[in-house]
PDB file of C-alpha atoms in Angstrom:
ATOM      1  CA  ASP C  15     -64.258 -13.800 -81.399  1.00 84.00           C
ATOM      2  CA  ILE C  16     -65.985 -10.443 -81.573  1.00 93.00           C
ATOM      3  CA  VAL C  17     -64.663  -8.231 -84.371  1.00 96.00           C
ATOM      4  CA  LEU C  18     -64.686  -4.480 -83.770  1.00 98.00           C
ATOM      5  CA  THR C  19     -64.964  -2.185 -86.787  1.00 98.00           C
ATOM      6  CA  GLN C  20     -63.999   1.432 -86.244  1.00 98.00           C
ATOM      7  CA  SER C  21     -65.036   4.253 -88.535  1.00 96.00           C
ATOM      8  CA  PRO C  22     -63.921   6.410 -90.069  1.00 97.00           C
ATOM      9  CA  GLY C  23     -60.354   5.234 -90.529  1.00 97.00           C
ATOM     10  CA  THR C  24     -59.191   8.841 -90.572  1.00 98.00           C
ATOM     11  CA  LEU C  25     -61.057  11.904 -89.331  1.00 98.00           C
ATOM     12  CA  SER C  26     -59.864  15.360 -90.346  1.00 98.00           C
ATOM     13  CA  LEU C  27     -61.079  18.159 -88.093  1.00 97.00           C
ATOM     14  CA  SER C  28     -59.876  21.415 -86.552  1.00 97.00           C
ATOM     15  CA  PRO C  29     -59.455  22.501 -82.927  1.00 97.00           C
ATOM     16  CA  GLY C  30     -62.756  23.554 -81.430  1.00 97.00           C
ATOM     17  CA  GLU C  31     -64.783  21.172 -83.592  1.00 98.00           C
ATOM     18  CA  ARG C  32     -66.724  18.154 -82.377  1.00 98.00           C
ATOM     19  CA  ALA C  33     -65.411  14.655 -83.120  1.00 98.00           C
ATOM     20  CA  THR C  34     -67.604  11.566 -83.330  1.00 98.00           C
ATOM     21  CA  LEU C  35     -65.868   8.185 -83.575  1.00 98.00           C
ATOM     22  CA  SER C  36     -67.745   4.948 -84.129  1.00 98.00           C
ATOM     23  CA  CYS C  37     -67.062   1.379 -83.035  1.00 98.00           C
ATOM     24  CA  ARG C  38     -69.323  -1.419 -84.224  1.00 98.00           C
ATOM     25  CA  ALA C  39     -69.129  -4.971 -82.859  1.00 98.00           C
ATOM     26  CA  SER C  40     -69.853  -8.131 -84.851  1.00 97.00           C
ATOM     27  CA  ARG C  41     -72.113  -9.284 -82.018  1.00 96.00           C
ATOM     28  CA  SER C  42     -73.340  -7.858 -78.753  1.00 96.00           C
ATOM     29  CA  VAL C  43     -70.639  -6.850 -76.261  1.00 96.00           C
ATOM     30  CA  SER C  44     -71.133  -8.516 -72.873  1.00 93.00           C
ATOM     31  CA  ASN C  45     -72.174  -6.147 -70.072  1.00 95.00           C
ATOM     32  CA  ASN C  46     -71.148  -3.243 -72.329  1.00 95.00           C
ATOM     33  CA  TYR C  47     -67.502  -4.013 -71.535  1.00 97.00           C
ATOM     34  CA  LEU C  48     -66.267  -1.566 -74.153  1.00 97.00           C
ATOM     35  CA  ALA C  49     -63.288   0.710 -73.576  1.00 98.00           C
ATOM     36  CA  TRP C  50     -61.665   3.510 -75.559  1.00 98.00           C
ATOM     37  CA  TYR C  51     -57.956   4.377 -75.610  1.00 98.00           C
ATOM     38  CA  GLN C  52     -55.955   7.270 -76.995  1.00 98.00           C
ATOM     39  CA  GLN C  53     -52.470   6.723 -78.375  1.00 98.00           C
ATOM     40  CA  LYS C  54     -50.042   9.430 -79.412  1.00 98.00           C
ATOM     41  CA  PRO C  55     -46.878   8.705 -81.434  1.00 96.00           C
ATOM     42  CA  GLY C  56     -44.156   7.136 -79.343  1.00 96.00           C
ATOM     43  CA  GLN C  57     -46.425   6.726 -76.320  1.00 98.00           C
ATOM     44  CA  ALA C  58     -48.309   3.912 -74.676  1.00 98.00           C
ATOM     45  CA  PRO C  59     -52.104   3.890 -74.996  1.00 98.00           C
ATOM     46  CA  ARG C  60     -54.088   5.801 -72.387  1.00 98.00           C
ATOM     47  CA  LEU C  61     -57.446   4.640 -71.069  1.00 98.00           C
ATOM     48  CA  LEU C  62     -60.201   7.196 -71.715  1.00 98.00           C
ATOM     49  CA  ILE C  63     -63.516   5.376 -71.282  1.00 98.00           C
ATOM     50  CA  TYR C  64     -64.524   2.014 -69.824  1.00 97.00           C
ATOM     51  CA  GLY C  65     -67.869   0.283 -69.462  1.00 96.00           C
ATOM     52  CA  ALA C  66     -68.930   2.133 -72.624  1.00 97.00           C
ATOM     53  CA  SER C  67     -69.570   5.428 -70.817  1.00 97.00           C
ATOM     54  CA  SER C  68     -67.465   5.793 -67.655  1.00 97.00           C
ATOM     55  CA  ARG C  69     -64.592   8.250 -67.848  1.00 97.00           C
ATOM     56  CA  ALA C  70     -61.268   7.043 -66.475  1.00 96.00           C
ATOM     57  CA  THR C  71     -59.532   8.972 -63.723  1.00 95.00           C
ATOM     58  CA  GLY C  72     -58.189  12.321 -64.869  1.00 96.00           C
ATOM     59  CA  ILE C  73     -59.882  12.300 -68.275  1.00 98.00           C
ATOM     60  CA  PRO C  74     -61.395  15.692 -69.224  1.00 97.00           C
ATOM     61  CA  ASP C  75     -65.164  15.867 -69.492  1.00 97.00           C
ATOM     62  CA  ARG C  76     -64.981  16.825 -73.175  1.00 98.00           C
ATOM     63  CA  PHE C  77     -64.514  13.080 -73.743  1.00 98.00           C
ATOM     64  CA  SER C  78     -67.687  11.015 -73.518  1.00 98.00           C
ATOM     65  CA  GLY C  79     -68.686   7.504 -74.469  1.00 98.00           C
ATOM     66  CA  SER C  80     -72.094   6.128 -75.329  1.00 98.00           C
ATOM     67  CA  GLY C  81     -73.796   3.134 -76.855  1.00 98.00           C
ATOM     68  CA  SER C  82     -74.716  -0.427 -76.019  1.00 97.00           C
ATOM     69  CA  GLY C  83     -75.007  -3.834 -77.618  1.00 96.00           C
ATOM     70  CA  THR C  84     -73.134  -3.570 -80.914  1.00 97.00           C
ATOM     71  CA  ASP C  85     -72.877   0.189 -81.534  1.00 98.00           C
ATOM     72  CA  PHE C  86     -70.642   2.507 -79.536  1.00 98.00           C
ATOM     73  CA  THR C  87     -69.489   6.090 -79.932  1.00 98.00           C
ATOM     74  CA  LEU C  88     -66.674   8.197 -78.543  1.00 98.00           C
ATOM     75  CA  THR C  89     -67.411  11.921 -78.686  1.00 98.00           C
ATOM     76  CA  ILE C  90     -64.935  14.722 -78.118  1.00 98.00           C
ATOM     77  CA  SER C  91     -67.059  17.811 -77.662  1.00 96.00           C
ATOM     78  CA  ARG C  92     -64.497  20.514 -78.487  1.00 97.00           C
ATOM     79  CA  LEU C  93     -61.174  19.391 -79.864  1.00 98.00           C
ATOM     80  CA  GLU C  94     -58.029  20.631 -78.200  1.00 98.00           C
ATOM     81  CA  PRO C  95     -54.663  20.500 -80.037  1.00 97.00           C
ATOM     82  CA  GLU C  96     -53.504  17.651 -77.775  1.00 97.00           C
ATOM     83  CA  ASP C  97     -56.474  15.467 -78.810  1.00 98.00           C
ATOM     84  CA  PHE C  98     -55.084  14.711 -82.271  1.00 97.00           C
ATOM     85  CA  ALA C  99     -54.051  11.068 -81.972  1.00 98.00           C
ATOM     86  CA  VAL C 100     -55.174   7.528 -82.779  1.00 98.00           C
ATOM     87  CA  TYR C 101     -58.176   6.166 -80.897  1.00 98.00           C
ATOM     88  CA  TYR C 102     -58.879   2.478 -80.316  1.00 98.00           C
ATOM     89  CA  CYS C 103     -61.947   0.736 -79.007  1.00 98.00           C
ATOM     90  CA  GLN C 104     -61.569  -2.578 -77.178  1.00 98.00           C
ATOM     91  CA  GLN C 105     -64.062  -5.095 -75.872  1.00 97.00           C
ATOM     92  CA  TYR C 106     -63.902  -7.799 -73.211  1.00 96.00           C
ATOM     93  CA  GLY C 107     -65.959 -10.951 -73.262  1.00 91.00           C
ATOM     94  CA  ARG C 108     -65.564 -14.688 -72.550  1.00 88.00           C
ATOM     95  CA  ALA C 109     -62.153 -13.935 -70.993  1.00 88.00           C
ATOM     96  CA  LEU C 110     -60.868 -12.515 -74.279  1.00 94.00           C
ATOM     97  CA  TYR C 111     -60.089  -9.010 -75.465  1.00 96.00           C
ATOM     98  CA  THR C 112     -60.192  -7.621 -78.976  1.00 97.00           C
ATOM     99  CA  PHE C 113     -59.236  -4.195 -80.287  1.00 98.00           C
ATOM    100  CA  GLY C 114     -60.518  -2.278 -83.252  1.00 98.00           C
ATOM    101  CA  LEU C 115     -58.062  -1.135 -85.913  1.00 98.00           C
ATOM    102  CA  GLY C 116     -58.223   2.478 -84.761  1.00 98.00           C
ATOM    103  CA  THR C 117     -59.342   5.888 -85.965  1.00 98.00           C
ATOM    104  CA  LYS C 118     -56.694   8.488 -86.672  1.00 98.00           C
ATOM    105  CA  LEU C 119     -57.840  11.963 -85.712  1.00 98.00           C
ATOM    106  CA  GLU C 120     -55.859  14.524 -87.657  1.00 97.00           C
TER     107      GLU C 120
ATOM    108  CA  GLU G  30     -48.555   5.878 -57.015  1.00 95.00           C
ATOM    109  CA  VAL G  31     -49.252   2.993 -59.372  1.00 96.00           C
ATOM    110  CA  GLN G  32     -46.388   2.272 -61.748  1.00 97.00           C
ATOM    111  CA  VAL G  33     -45.825  -0.371 -64.405  1.00 98.00           C
ATOM    112  CA  VAL G  34     -42.231  -0.511 -65.628  1.00 98.00           C
ATOM    113  CA  GLN G  35     -40.965  -2.714 -68.448  1.00 98.00           C
ATOM    114  CA  SER G  36     -37.523  -4.010 -69.315  1.00 98.00           C
ATOM    115  CA  GLY G  37     -35.449  -2.359 -72.007  1.00 97.00           C
ATOM    116  CA  ALA G  38     -35.209  -2.778 -75.762  1.00 98.00           C
ATOM    117  CA  GLU G  39     -33.938  -6.050 -77.187  1.00 98.00           C
ATOM    118  CA  VAL G  40     -32.239  -6.945 -80.459  1.00 98.00           C
ATOM    119  CA  LYS G  41     -32.222 -10.650 -81.252  1.00 98.00           C
ATOM    120  CA  LYS G  42     -31.611 -13.052 -84.117  1.00 98.00           C
ATOM    121  CA  PRO G  43     -34.255 -15.415 -85.511  1.00 98.00           C
ATOM    122  CA  GLY G  44     -34.346 -18.643 -83.557  1.00 98.00           C
ATOM    123  CA  GLU G  45     -33.103 -17.102 -80.317  1.00 98.00           C
ATOM    124  CA  SER G  46     -35.087 -17.106 -77.085  1.00 98.00           C
ATOM    125  CA  LEU G  47     -36.202 -14.038 -75.174  1.00 98.00           C
ATOM    126  CA  LYS G  48     -37.910 -13.136 -71.904  1.00 98.00           C
ATOM    127  CA  ILE G  49     -39.060  -9.571 -71.235  1.00 98.00           C
ATOM    128  CA  SER G  50     -40.421  -8.290 -67.951  1.00 98.00           C
ATOM    129  CA  CYS G  51     -43.000  -5.962 -66.463  1.00 98.00           C
ATOM    130  CA  GLN G  52     -42.852  -4.859 -62.824  1.00 98.00           C
ATOM    131  CA  GLY G  53     -45.808  -3.388 -60.975  1.00 97.00           C
ATOM    132  CA  SER G  54     -45.649  -1.218 -57.873  1.00 96.00           C
ATOM    133  CA  GLY G  55     -47.845   1.071 -55.807  1.00 95.00           C
ATOM    134  CA  TYR G  56     -50.731  -1.404 -55.503  1.00 96.00           C
ATOM    135  CA  THR G  57     -51.451  -4.955 -54.334  1.00 95.00           C
ATOM    136  CA  PHE G  58     -49.742  -6.691 -57.241  1.00 95.00           C
ATOM    137  CA  SER G  59     -51.164 -10.169 -56.713  1.00 95.00           C
ATOM    138  CA  THR G  60     -54.787  -9.023 -56.990  1.00 95.00           C
ATOM    139  CA  LYS G  61     -54.785  -7.366 -60.420  1.00 96.00           C
ATOM    140  CA  TRP G  62     -54.587  -9.069 -63.800  1.00 97.00           C
ATOM    141  CA  ILE G  63     -51.754  -7.971 -66.088  1.00 98.00           C
ATOM    142  CA  GLY G  64     -52.140  -8.185 -69.851  1.00 98.00           C
ATOM    143  CA  TRP G  65     -49.663  -8.129 -72.722  1.00 98.00           C
ATOM    144  CA  VAL G  66     -50.414  -6.210 -75.921  1.00 98.00           C
ATOM    145  CA  ARG G  67     -48.455  -6.299 -79.180  1.00 98.00           C
ATOM    146  CA  GLN G  68     -48.105  -3.410 -81.595  1.00 98.00           C
ATOM    147  CA  MET G  69     -46.328  -4.247 -84.831  1.00 98.00           C
ATOM    148  CA  PRO G  70     -44.627  -1.394 -86.709  1.00 97.00           C
ATOM    149  CA  GLY G  71     -47.219   1.098 -87.895  1.00 96.00           C
ATOM    150  CA  LYS G  72     -50.111  -1.154 -86.850  1.00 97.00           C
ATOM    151  CA  GLY G  73     -52.789  -1.380 -84.177  1.00 97.00           C
ATOM    152  CA  LEU G  74     -53.029  -3.044 -80.810  1.00 98.00           C
ATOM    153  CA  GLU G  75     -53.413  -6.807 -80.326  1.00 98.00           C
ATOM    154  CA  TRP G  76     -54.127  -8.477 -76.992  1.00 98.00           C
ATOM    155  CA  MET G  77     -51.844 -11.470 -76.507  1.00 98.00           C
ATOM    156  CA  GLY G  78     -52.870 -12.785 -73.113  1.00 98.00           C
ATOM    157  CA  SER G  79     -53.227 -11.996 -69.429  1.00 97.00           C
ATOM    158  CA  ILE G  80     -52.113 -13.419 -66.097  1.00 97.00           C
ATOM    159  CA  TYR G  81     -53.412 -13.177 -62.547  1.00 97.00           C
ATOM    160  CA  PRO G  82     -50.251 -12.966 -60.403  1.00 96.00           C
ATOM    161  CA  GLY G  83     -51.991 -14.243 -57.282  1.00 95.00           C
ATOM    162  CA  ASP G  84     -52.275 -17.799 -58.626  1.00 95.00           C
ATOM    163  CA  SER G  85     -50.655 -17.476 -62.085  1.00 96.00           C
ATOM    164  CA  GLU G  86     -53.931 -18.253 -63.870  1.00 97.00           C
ATOM    165  CA  THR G  87     -53.238 -17.405 -67.483  1.00 97.00           C
ATOM    166  CA  ARG G  88     -55.414 -16.775 -70.515  1.00 97.00           C
ATOM    167  CA  TYR G  89     -54.170 -16.479 -74.086  1.00 97.00           C
ATOM    168  CA  SER G  90     -55.581 -15.055 -77.258  1.00 97.00           C
ATOM    169  CA  PRO G  91     -56.109 -17.913 -79.738  1.00 96.00           C
ATOM    170  CA  SER G  92     -53.763 -16.028 -82.075  1.00 96.00           C
ATOM    171  CA  PHE G  93     -50.895 -16.266 -79.593  1.00 97.00           C
ATOM    172  CA  GLN G  94     -51.603 -19.565 -77.822  1.00 97.00           C
ATOM    173  CA  GLY G  95     -48.528 -21.763 -78.161  1.00 97.00           C
ATOM    174  CA  GLN G  96     -46.445 -18.919 -79.579  1.00 97.00           C
ATOM    175  CA  VAL G  97     -45.531 -17.214 -76.291  1.00 98.00           C
ATOM    176  CA  THR G  98     -45.524 -17.984 -72.580  1.00 98.00           C
ATOM    177  CA  ILE G  99     -46.731 -15.593 -69.892  1.00 98.00           C
ATOM    178  CA  SER G 100     -45.584 -16.116 -66.315  1.00 98.00           C
ATOM    179  CA  ALA G 101     -45.382 -14.245 -63.033  1.00 98.00           C
ATOM    180  CA  ASP G 102     -43.235 -14.047 -59.903  1.00 97.00           C
ATOM    181  CA  LYS G 103     -45.346 -12.311 -57.307  1.00 95.00           C
ATOM    182  CA  SER G 104     -42.468 -12.242 -54.821  1.00 96.00           C
ATOM    183  CA  ILE G 105     -40.818  -9.584 -56.975  1.00 97.00           C
ATOM    184  CA  THR G 106     -44.080  -8.187 -58.424  1.00 97.00           C
ATOM    185  CA  THR G 107     -43.005  -9.053 -61.953  1.00 98.00           C
ATOM    186  CA  VAL G 108     -44.741 -10.567 -64.971  1.00 98.00           C
ATOM    187  CA  TYR G 109     -42.888 -12.036 -67.956  1.00 98.00           C
ATOM    188  CA  LEU G 110     -43.476 -12.618 -71.660  1.00 98.00           C
ATOM    189  CA  GLN G 111     -41.304 -15.291 -73.202  1.00 98.00           C
ATOM    190  CA  TRP G 112     -40.469 -16.706 -76.628  1.00 98.00           C
ATOM    191  CA  SER G 113     -38.533 -19.928 -77.192  1.00 98.00           C
ATOM    192  CA  ARG G 114     -37.729 -19.293 -80.856  1.00 98.00           C
ATOM    193  CA  LEU G 115     -38.105 -15.784 -82.205  1.00 98.00           C
ATOM    194  CA  LYS G 116     -39.119 -14.977 -85.755  1.00 98.00           C
ATOM    195  CA  ALA G 117     -38.631 -11.778 -87.728  1.00 98.00           C
ATOM    196  CA  SER G 118     -42.392 -11.277 -87.532  1.00 98.00           C
ATOM    197  CA  ASP G 119     -42.089 -10.933 -83.725  1.00 98.00           C
ATOM    198  CA  THR G 120     -40.543  -7.500 -84.283  1.00 98.00           C
ATOM    199  CA  ALA G 121     -42.875  -5.140 -82.443  1.00 98.00           C
ATOM    200  CA  ILE G 122     -43.444  -3.024 -79.373  1.00 98.00           C
ATOM    201  CA  TYR G 123     -44.814  -5.064 -76.485  1.00 98.00           C
ATOM    202  CA  TYR G 124     -46.827  -3.353 -73.780  1.00 98.00           C
ATOM    203  CA  CYS G 125     -47.928  -4.709 -70.465  1.00 98.00           C
ATOM    204  CA  ALA G 126     -50.908  -3.152 -68.753  1.00 98.00           C
ATOM    205  CA  ARG G 127     -52.744  -3.556 -65.462  1.00 98.00           C
ATOM    206  CA  ARG G 128     -56.412  -4.443 -65.566  1.00 96.00           C
ATOM    207  CA  GLY G 129     -58.373  -2.063 -63.390  1.00 90.00           C
ATOM    208  CA  ALA G 130     -61.550  -2.474 -61.384  1.00 86.00           C
ATOM    209  CA  SER G 131     -63.617  -2.986 -64.541  1.00 91.00           C
ATOM    210  CA  PRO G 132     -62.723  -6.109 -66.551  1.00 89.00           C
ATOM    211  CA  ASP G 133     -62.572  -4.174 -69.810  1.00 88.00           C
ATOM    212  CA  ALA G 134     -60.185  -1.477 -68.622  1.00 91.00           C
ATOM    213  CA  PHE G 135     -56.414  -1.584 -68.794  1.00 97.00           C
ATOM    214  CA  ASP G 136     -55.830   1.446 -66.617  1.00 96.00           C
ATOM    215  CA  PHE G 137     -52.053   1.607 -66.201  1.00 97.00           C
ATOM    216  CA  TRP G 138     -49.647   0.824 -69.021  1.00 98.00           C
ATOM    217  CA  GLY G 139     -45.945   0.170 -69.147  1.00 98.00           C
ATOM    218  CA  GLN G 140     -43.752   2.256 -71.408  1.00 98.00           C
ATOM    219  CA  GLY G 141     -43.372  -0.557 -73.934  1.00 98.00           C
ATOM    220  CA  THR G 142     -40.484  -2.846 -74.825  1.00 98.00           C
ATOM    221  CA  VAL G 143     -39.181  -2.671 -78.388  1.00 98.00           C
ATOM    222  CA  VAL G 144     -38.190  -6.083 -79.679  1.00 98.00           C
ATOM    223  CA  THR G 145     -36.260  -6.261 -82.950  1.00 98.00           C
ATOM    224  CA  VAL G 146     -35.617  -9.641 -84.536  1.00 98.00           C
ATOM    225  CA  SER G 147     -33.234  -9.522 -87.450  1.00 97.00           C
ATOM    226  CA  SER G 148     -30.468 -11.637 -88.896  1.00 96.00           C
TER     227      SER G 148
END
């Protein structure tokens, strides 16, 4: 199985700043099937990015995804107060899914 | 409007059986995979398995194969997650989620079902 390593574990920033979250795969992700989710306390995860760089419906354009192969990045260009949450990357390949352990943005 | 609605919280004893449900609406239910995701207290997300309601084709994570059973009843647009003998370590929130147009994207999520297993 592909292992996803997210870094940093915790990211401390302020509103208005730029956030850069990393997700590294133990081997190449098929077809760049790499998604990013946001989860706030007490809520279900919300899909932000799929296919490494495609924004999901209704996601603000301050969220962007990039990368290919084994290295992927989620960038939040200007943090809004509602963006402070936990972010997970997830890959799909060989009919299996794996999630990273998450980055807490505080 | 697409909706994914899960059954309510459960409190069970070790060794008991349990079946929780996830009902989809607002789309052609039989044509979209549904996945189950576990979140243990204070921990991250773990994919357990997925089912295609159209023909009940099912795929399991190796970590959960043999530990749970996923099934579907497309006549009532509902997917199930079942345990035959619960353990305390099954205490978690369980989410179901619809797979969207892209294979990697779970685009609509249920609200989660809290399962507590305690003697």
